[in-house]
Every structure is written in structure tokens, then in C-alpha cells.
C-alpha positions as a Python dict, from the first residue, in 0.01 Angstrom:
ca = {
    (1, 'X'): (0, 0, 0),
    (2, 'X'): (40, 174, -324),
    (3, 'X'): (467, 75, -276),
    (4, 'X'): (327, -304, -271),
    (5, 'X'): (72, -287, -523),
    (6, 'X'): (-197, -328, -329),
    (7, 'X'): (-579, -152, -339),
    (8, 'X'): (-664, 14, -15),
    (9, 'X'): (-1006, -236, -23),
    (10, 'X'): (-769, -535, 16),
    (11, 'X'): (-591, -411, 346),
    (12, 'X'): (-816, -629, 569),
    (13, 'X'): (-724, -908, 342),
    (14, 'X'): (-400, -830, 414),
    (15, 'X'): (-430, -806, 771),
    (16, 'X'): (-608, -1116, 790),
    (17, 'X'): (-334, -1307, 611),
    (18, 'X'): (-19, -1141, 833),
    (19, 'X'): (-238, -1130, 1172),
    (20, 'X'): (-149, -1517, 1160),
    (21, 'X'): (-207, -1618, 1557),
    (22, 'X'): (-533, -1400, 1521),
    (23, 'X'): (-473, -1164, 1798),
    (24, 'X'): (-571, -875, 1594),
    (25, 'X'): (-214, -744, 1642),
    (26, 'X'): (38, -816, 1405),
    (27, 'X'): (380, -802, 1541),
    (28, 'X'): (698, -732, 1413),
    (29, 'X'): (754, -1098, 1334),
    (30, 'X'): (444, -1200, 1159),
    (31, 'X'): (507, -917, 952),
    (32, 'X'): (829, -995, 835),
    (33, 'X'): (724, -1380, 830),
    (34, 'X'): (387, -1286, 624),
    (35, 'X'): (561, -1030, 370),
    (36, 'X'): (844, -1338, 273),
    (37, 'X'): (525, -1590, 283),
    (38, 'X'): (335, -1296, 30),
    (39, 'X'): (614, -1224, -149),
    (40, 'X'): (640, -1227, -546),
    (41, 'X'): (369, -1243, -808),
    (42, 'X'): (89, -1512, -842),
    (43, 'X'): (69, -1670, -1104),
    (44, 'X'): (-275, -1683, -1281),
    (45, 'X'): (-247, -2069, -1275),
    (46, 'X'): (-208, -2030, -909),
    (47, 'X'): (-492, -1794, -876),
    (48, 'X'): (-747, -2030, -1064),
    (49, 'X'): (-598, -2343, -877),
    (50, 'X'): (-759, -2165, -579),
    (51, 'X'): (-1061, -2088, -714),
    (52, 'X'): (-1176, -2440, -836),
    (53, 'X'): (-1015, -2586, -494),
    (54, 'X'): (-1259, -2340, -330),
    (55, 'X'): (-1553, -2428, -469),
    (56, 'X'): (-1507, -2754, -480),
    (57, 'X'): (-1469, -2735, -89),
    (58, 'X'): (-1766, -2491, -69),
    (59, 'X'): (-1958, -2786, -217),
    (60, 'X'): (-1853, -3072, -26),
    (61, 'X'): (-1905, -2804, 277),
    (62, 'X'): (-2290, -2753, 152),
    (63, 'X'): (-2351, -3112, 89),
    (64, 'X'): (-2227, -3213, 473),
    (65, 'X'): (-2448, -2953, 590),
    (66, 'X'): (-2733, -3083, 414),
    (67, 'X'): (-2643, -3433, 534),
    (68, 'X'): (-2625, -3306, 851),
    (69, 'X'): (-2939, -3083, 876),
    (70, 'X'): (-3133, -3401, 766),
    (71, 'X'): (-2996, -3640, 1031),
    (72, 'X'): (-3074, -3380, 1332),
    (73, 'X'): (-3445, -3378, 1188),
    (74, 'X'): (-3443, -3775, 1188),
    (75, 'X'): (-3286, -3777, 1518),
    (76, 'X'): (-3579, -3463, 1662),
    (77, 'X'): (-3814, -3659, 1490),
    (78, 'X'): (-3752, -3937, 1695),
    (79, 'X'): (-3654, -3800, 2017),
    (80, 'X'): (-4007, -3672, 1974),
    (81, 'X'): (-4184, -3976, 1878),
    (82, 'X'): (-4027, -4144, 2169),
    (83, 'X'): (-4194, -3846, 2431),
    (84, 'X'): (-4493, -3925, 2271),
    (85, 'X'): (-4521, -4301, 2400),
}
């Protein structure tokens, strides 16, 4: 890890990323596949591209949620109401 670089708290990270069919194995081909996909230095612009694409998705992904939390309360609400009758 050291050779690449990399801290030994970022080698699940780096499984994750190479264990591409997620079989928890990573064979010889999505290691050789993953280290050319890895390969080279990001680029800081890169690296905050990522970030604000993240949390924009994280919010869009909490607002859904909310959206959707609110409509299965409607929908028990009435499901509910309609046992009552």
C-alpha cells in the first residue's frame, strides 16, 4: 500500500472500488482492470467535483425520502380510515 501511496485505513475503500462484480473476491482481472481505472493522480478539481455532486445527491436522496415517508402515512392513514367504516 505504502508502493501506491495509499493509508492502510483506505484498503477497504480500495477493495470496494476493485471488488467491482461484488463477490468479495477480486480476481486477477478486476485487479488489473481497477488499478488502470485508479490509475494517476486526482486532481483537486476532480476531488471537489465529487463532493458537491455528492451532496447534492444526498439531498435530493433526503428530500424523496421525506416525500415518500409522507405519502405512506397519507396512504396508512387512509387504509385505516377505510377499516374504520
Amino acid at each position: 500500500l505504502n508502493t501506491f501511496d495509499i493509508e492502510s485505513t483506505d484498503a477497504w475503500t480500495l477493495f470496494k472500488l476493485l471488488d467491482t462484480d461484488e463477490g468479495n473476491v477480486i480476481d486477477l482481472d478486476e485487479f488489473v482492470t481497477g488499478c488502470m481505472r485508479l490509475k494517476g493522480p486526482a486532481k483537486c478539481m476532480d476531488v471537489a467535483g465529487m463532493n458537491q455532486e455528492h451532496k447534492w445527491m444526498s439531498k435530493k436522496l433526503a428530500r424523496f425520502m421525506r416525500r415518500t415517508e409522507m405519502r405512506l402515512q397519507e396512504l396508512q392513514a387512509q387504509v385505516h380510515d377505510s377499516e374504520m367504516q
